[in-house]
Short mmCIF file of C-alpha atoms in Angstrom, two decimals:
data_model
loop_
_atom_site.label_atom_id
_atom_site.label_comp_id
_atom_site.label_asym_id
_atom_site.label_seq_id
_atom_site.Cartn_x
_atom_site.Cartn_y
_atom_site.Cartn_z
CA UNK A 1 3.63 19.04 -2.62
CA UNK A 2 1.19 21.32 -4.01
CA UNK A 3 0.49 19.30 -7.56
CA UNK A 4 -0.48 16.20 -5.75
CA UNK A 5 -2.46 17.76 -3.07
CA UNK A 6 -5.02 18.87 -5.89
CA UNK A 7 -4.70 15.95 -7.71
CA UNK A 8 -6.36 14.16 -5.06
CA UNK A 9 -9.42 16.85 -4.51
CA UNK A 10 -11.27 14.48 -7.42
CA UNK A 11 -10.69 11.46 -5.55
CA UNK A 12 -12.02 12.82 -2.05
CA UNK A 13 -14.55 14.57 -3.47
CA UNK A 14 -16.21 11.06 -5.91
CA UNK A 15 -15.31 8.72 -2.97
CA UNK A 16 -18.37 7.49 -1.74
CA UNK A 17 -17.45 4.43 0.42
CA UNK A 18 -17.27 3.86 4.08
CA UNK A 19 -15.11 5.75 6.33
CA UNK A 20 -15.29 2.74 8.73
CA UNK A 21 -12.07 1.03 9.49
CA UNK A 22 -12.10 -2.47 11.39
CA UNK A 23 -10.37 -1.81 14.57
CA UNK A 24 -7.22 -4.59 14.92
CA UNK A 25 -7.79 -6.99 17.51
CA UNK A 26 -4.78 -6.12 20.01
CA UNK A 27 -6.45 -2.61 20.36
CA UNK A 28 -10.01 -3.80 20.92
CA UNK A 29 -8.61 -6.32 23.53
CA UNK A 30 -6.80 -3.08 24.99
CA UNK A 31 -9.98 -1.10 24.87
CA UNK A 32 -11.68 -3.81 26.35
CA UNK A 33 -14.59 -2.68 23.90
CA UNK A 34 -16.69 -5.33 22.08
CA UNK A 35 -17.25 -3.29 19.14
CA UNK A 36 -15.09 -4.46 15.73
CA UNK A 37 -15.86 -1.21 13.50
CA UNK A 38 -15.02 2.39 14.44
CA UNK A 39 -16.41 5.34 11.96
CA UNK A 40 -13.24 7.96 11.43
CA UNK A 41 -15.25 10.34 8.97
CA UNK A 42 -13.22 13.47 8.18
CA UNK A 43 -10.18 11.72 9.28
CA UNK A 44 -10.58 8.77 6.92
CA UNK A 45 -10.63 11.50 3.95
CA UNK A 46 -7.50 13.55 5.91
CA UNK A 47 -5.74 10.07 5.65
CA UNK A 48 -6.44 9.22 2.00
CA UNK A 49 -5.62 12.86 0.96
CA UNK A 50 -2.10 12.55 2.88
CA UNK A 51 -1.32 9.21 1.67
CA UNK A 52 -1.88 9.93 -2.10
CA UNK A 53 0.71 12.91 -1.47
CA UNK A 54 3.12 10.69 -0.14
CA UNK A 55 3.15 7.41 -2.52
CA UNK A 56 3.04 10.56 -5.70
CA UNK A 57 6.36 12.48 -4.21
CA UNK A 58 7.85 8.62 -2.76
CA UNK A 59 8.03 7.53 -6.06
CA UNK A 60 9.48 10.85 -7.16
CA UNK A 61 12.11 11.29 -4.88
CA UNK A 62 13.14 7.49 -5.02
CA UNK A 63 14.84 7.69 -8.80
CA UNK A 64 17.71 9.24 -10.45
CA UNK A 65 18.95 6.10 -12.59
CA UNK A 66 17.71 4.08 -16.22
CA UNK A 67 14.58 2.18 -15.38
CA UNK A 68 14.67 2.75 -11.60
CA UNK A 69 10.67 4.99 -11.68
CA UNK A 70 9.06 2.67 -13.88
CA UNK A 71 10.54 -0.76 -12.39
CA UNK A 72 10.05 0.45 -8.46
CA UNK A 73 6.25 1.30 -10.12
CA UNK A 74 5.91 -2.16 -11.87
CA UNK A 75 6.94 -4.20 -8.86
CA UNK A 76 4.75 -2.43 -6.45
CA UNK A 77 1.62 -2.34 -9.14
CA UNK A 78 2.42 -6.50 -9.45
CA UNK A 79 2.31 -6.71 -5.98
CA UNK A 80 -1.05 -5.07 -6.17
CA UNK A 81 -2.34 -6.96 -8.94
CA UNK A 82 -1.49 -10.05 -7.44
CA UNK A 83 -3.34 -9.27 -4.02
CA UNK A 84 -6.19 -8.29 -5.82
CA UNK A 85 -6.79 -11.29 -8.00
CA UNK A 86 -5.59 -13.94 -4.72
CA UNK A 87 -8.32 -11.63 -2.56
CA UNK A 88 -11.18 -11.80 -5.06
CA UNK A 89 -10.73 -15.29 -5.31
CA UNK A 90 -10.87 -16.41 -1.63
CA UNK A 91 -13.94 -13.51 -1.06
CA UNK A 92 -15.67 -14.96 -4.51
CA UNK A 93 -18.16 -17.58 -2.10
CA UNK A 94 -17.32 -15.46 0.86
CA UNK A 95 -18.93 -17.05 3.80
CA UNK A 96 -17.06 -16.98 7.30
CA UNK A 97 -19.36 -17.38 10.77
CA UNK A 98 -18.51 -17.25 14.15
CA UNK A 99 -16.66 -19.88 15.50
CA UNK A 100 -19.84 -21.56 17.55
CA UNK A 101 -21.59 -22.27 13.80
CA UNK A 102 -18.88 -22.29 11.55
CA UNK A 103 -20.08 -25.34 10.37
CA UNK A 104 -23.70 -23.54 9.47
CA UNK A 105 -23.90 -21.30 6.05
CA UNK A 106 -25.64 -17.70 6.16
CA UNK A 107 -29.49 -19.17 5.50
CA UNK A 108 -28.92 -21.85 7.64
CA UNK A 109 -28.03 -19.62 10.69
CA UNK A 110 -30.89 -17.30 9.58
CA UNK A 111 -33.42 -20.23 9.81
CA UNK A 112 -31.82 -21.89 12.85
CA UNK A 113 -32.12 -18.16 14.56
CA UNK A 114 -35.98 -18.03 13.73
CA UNK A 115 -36.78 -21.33 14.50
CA UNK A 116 -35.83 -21.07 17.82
CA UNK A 117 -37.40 -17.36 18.13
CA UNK A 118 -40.69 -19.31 17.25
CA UNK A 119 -39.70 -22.38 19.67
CA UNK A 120 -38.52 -20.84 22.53
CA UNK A 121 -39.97 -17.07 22.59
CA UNK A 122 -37.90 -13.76 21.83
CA UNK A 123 -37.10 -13.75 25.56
CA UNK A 124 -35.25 -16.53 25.35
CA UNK A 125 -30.90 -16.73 25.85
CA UNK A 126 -30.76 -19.13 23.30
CA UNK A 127 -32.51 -17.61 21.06
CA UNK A 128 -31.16 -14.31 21.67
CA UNK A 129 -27.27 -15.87 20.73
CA UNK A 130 -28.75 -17.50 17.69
CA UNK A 131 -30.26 -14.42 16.42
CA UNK A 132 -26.68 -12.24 17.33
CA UNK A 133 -24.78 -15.31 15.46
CA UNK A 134 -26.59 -15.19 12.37
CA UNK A 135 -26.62 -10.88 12.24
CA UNK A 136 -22.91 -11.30 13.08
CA UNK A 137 -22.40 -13.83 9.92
CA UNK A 138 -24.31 -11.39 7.61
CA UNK A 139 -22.51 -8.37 8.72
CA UNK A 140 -19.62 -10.58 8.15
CA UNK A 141 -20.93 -11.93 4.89
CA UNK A 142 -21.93 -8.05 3.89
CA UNK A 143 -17.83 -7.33 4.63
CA UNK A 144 -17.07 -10.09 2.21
CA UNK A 145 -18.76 -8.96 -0.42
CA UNK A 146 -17.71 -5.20 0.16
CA UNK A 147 -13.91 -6.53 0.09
CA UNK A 148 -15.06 -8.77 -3.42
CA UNK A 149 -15.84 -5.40 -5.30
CA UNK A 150 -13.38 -2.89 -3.79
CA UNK A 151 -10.44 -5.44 -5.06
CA UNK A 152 -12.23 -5.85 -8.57
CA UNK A 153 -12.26 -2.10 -9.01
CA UNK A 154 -8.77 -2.13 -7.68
CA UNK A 155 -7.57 -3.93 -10.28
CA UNK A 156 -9.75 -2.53 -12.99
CA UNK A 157 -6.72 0.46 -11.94
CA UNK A 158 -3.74 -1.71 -10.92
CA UNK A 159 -3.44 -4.41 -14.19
CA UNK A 160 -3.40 -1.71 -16.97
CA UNK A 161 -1.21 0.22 -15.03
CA UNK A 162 0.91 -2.83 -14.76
CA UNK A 163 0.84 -3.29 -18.76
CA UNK A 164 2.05 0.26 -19.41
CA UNK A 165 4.46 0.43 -17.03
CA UNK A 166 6.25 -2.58 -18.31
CA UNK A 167 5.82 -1.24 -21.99
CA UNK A 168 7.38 1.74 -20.51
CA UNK A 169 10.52 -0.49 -18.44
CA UNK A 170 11.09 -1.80 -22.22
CA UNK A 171 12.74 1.33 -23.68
CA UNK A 172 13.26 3.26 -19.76
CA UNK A 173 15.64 0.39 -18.99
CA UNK A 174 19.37 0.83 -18.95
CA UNK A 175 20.45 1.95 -21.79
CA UNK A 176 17.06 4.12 -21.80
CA UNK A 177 15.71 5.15 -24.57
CA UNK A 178 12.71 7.06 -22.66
CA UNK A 179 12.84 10.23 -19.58
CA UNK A 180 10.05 10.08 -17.46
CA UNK A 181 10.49 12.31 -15.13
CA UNK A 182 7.42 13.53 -12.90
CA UNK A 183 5.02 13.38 -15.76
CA UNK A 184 5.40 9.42 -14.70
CA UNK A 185 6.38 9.31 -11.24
CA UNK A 186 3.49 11.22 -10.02
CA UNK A 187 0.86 9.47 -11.92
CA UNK A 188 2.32 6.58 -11.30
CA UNK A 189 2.19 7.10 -7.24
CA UNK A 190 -1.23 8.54 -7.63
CA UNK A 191 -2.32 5.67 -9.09
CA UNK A 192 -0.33 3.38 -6.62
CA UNK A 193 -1.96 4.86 -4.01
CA UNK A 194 -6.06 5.09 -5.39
CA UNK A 195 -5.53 1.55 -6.27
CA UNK A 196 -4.91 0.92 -2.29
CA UNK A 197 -7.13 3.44 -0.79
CA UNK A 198 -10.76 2.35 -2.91
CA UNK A 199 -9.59 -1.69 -2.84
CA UNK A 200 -9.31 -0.92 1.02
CA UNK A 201 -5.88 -2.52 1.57
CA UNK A 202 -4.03 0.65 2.32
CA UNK A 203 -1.90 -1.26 5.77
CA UNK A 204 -0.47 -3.57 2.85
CA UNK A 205 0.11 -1.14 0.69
CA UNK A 206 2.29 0.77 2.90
CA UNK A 207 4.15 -2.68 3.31
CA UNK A 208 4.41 -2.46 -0.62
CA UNK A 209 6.44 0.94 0.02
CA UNK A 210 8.76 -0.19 2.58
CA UNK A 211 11.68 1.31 0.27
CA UNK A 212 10.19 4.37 -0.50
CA UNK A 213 8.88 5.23 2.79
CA UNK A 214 12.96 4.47 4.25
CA UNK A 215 14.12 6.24 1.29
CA UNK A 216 12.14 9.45 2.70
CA UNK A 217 12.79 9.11 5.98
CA UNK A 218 16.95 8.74 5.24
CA UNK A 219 16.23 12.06 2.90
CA UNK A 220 14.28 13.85 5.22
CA UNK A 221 17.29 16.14 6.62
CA UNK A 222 17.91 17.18 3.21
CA UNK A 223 13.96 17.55 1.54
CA UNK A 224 13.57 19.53 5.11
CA UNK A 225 16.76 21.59 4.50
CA UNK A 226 18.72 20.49 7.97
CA UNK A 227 21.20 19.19 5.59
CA UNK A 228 22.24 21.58 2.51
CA UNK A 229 20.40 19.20 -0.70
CA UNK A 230 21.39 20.02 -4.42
CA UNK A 231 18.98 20.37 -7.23
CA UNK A 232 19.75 17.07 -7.92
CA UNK A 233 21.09 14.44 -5.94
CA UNK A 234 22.21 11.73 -8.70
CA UNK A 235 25.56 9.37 -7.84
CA UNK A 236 28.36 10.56 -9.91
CA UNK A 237 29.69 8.65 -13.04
CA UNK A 238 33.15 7.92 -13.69
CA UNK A 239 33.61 7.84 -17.38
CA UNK A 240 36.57 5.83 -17.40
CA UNK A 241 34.89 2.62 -15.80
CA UNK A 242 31.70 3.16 -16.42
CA UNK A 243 30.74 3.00 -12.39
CA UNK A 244 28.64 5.08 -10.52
CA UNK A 245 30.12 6.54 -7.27
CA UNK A 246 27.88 8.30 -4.29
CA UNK A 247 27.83 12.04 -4.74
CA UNK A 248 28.50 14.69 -1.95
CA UNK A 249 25.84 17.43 -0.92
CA UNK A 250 29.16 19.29 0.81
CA UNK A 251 32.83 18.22 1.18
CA UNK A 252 31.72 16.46 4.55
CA UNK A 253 28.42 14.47 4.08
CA UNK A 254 26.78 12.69 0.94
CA UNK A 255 23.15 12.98 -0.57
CA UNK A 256 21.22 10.92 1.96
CA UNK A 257 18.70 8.59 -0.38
CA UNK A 258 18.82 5.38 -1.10
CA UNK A 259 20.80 5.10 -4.61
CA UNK A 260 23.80 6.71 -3.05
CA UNK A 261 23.33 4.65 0.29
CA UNK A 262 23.20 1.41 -2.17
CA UNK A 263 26.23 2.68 -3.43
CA UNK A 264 28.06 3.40 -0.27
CA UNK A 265 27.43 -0.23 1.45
CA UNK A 266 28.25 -2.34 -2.00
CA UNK A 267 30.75 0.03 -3.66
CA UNK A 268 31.17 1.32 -7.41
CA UNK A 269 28.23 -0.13 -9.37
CA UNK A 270 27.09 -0.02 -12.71
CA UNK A 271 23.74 1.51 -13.39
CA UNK A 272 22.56 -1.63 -14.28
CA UNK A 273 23.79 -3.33 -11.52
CA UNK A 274 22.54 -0.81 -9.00
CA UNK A 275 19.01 -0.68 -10.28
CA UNK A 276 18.69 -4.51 -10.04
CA UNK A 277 20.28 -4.35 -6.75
CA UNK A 278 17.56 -1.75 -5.58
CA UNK A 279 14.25 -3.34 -7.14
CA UNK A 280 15.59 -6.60 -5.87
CA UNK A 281 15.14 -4.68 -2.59
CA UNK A 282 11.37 -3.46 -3.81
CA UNK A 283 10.22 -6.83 -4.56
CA UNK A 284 11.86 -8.53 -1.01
CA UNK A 285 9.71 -5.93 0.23
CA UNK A 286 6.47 -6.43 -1.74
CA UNK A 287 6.94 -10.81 -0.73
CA UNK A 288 7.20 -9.41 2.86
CA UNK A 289 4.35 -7.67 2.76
CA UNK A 290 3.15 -11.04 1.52
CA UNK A 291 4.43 -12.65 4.39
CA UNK A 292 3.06 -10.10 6.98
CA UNK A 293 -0.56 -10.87 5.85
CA UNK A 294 -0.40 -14.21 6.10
CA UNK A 295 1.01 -14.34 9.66
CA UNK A 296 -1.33 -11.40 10.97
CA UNK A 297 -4.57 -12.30 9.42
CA UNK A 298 -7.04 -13.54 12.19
CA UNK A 299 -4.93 -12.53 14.93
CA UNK A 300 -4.42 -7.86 13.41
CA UNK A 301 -8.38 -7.64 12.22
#
């Protein structure tokens, strides 16, 4: 806990974006408060500093078995990469107005709004909505182009990750060739989780770690010590058939992550077998997270 927790100081300390967040539309409706931003400050740095502590020891804690660290890291960091380069493509001509002048671009609002200031007087209701249309679409237009650059510099992080990592799967897959142990796992959640915080997707991203985040909470009893937890909690190998079998913290109850779970609800696997079975579960995850996007977006923010 402690390692992470000053490996993030840099990042807090260099960040020098917003600490707005744009409030999701249920809540404003709940609110019943027409404002779309909301300014967290020294929370928004409390929540980046917590979440690069968790995605660093998620990926830790969620390994045990050949190519398990760096194929749970390369699904997630395609995932990333992906959402970066489909997001700077759709915000590249970012221009989105209210409903009421879609149809108008940004300069086109901007004259339409001074044109009728000059027609009709500033006093004027009509006037007055044209001019809060066209500050709406650049505040909008200003959000576009804030989103374009955080997801460039996001991938500036996430694509060579993504290279290395898969150089790395080449000689860490089963049989491995290559350890990498928390050297890896904790730069690669640290760099999991900058590449979400500064490209300002970090609700996705926490989509992206569906597994690890149920992995944690199924360990939690035995990272908090309600449960007795070994040094290490890897399944157990049976020579003979070359299967892996869920291992026991006691004589009663079995290490609670999610290798052994895999192995108690589909039986005696292979390592190969088992880490297929578990990033298949990774990348079901990632294509929800997808999924959840699509459905939400207009209707969440």
């Amino acid at each position: 806990m402690i390692l992470p927790a000053f490996a993030a100081l840099p990042l807090l300390l260099s960040y020098a974006g917003s600490t707005t967040i744009l409030v999701p539309r249920p809540i404003r409706r709940l609110l019943g408060d027409d404002s779309d931003l909301l300014e967290l400050g020294w929370i928004y740095y409390l929540y980046m500093f917590l979440m690069v502590i968790f995605c660093s020891n998620s990926i830790n804690i969620h390994a045990g078995i050949n190519g398990l660290e760096a194929g749970q890291s390369a699904v997630i960091a395609a995932a990333i990469v992906l959402l970066n380069v489909t997001t700077i493509v759709a915000t590249g001509t970012y221009e989105e107005a209210d409903p009421s002048i879609r149809s108008l671009s940004m300069p086109e609002a901007i004259q339409r709004a001074n044109m009728l200031m000059k027609t009709l007087g500033s006093k004027s209701s009509v006037a007055l909505k044209a001019v809060k249309q066209a500050e709406r679409l650049i505040a909008q237009n200003d959000a576009g182009m804030q989103m374009h650059e955080a997801h460039i510099f996001s991938l500036c992080l996430s694509a060579p990750f993504l290279a290395v990592t898969l150089a790395l799967m080449a000689h860490n897959w089963y049989p491995s060739k290559v350890f990498v142990g928390d050297t890896f796992t904790y730069f690669a959640g640290m760099s999991l989780g900058v590449a979400g915080i500064l490209g300002h997707f970090s609700e996705t991203l926490v989509l992206f770690f569906l597994p690890q985040i149920v992995n944690f909470l199924y360990s939690s009893p035995q990272l908090f010590k309600i449960v007795h937890c070994p040094r290490h909690r890897l399944p157990k190998l049976d020579t003979e058939t070359g299967l892996l079998h869920p291992s026991k913290a006691t004589e009663t109850h079995y290490n609670m992550n999610l290798v052994n779970l895999f192995l108690r609800i589909l039986g005696p696997q292979t390592e190969r077998t088992l880490c297929m079975a578990l990033l298949t579960l990774q990348a079901v995850c990632c294509m929800a997270g997808f999924g959840v996007r699509i459905v939400l977006s207009g209707k969440w923010k």
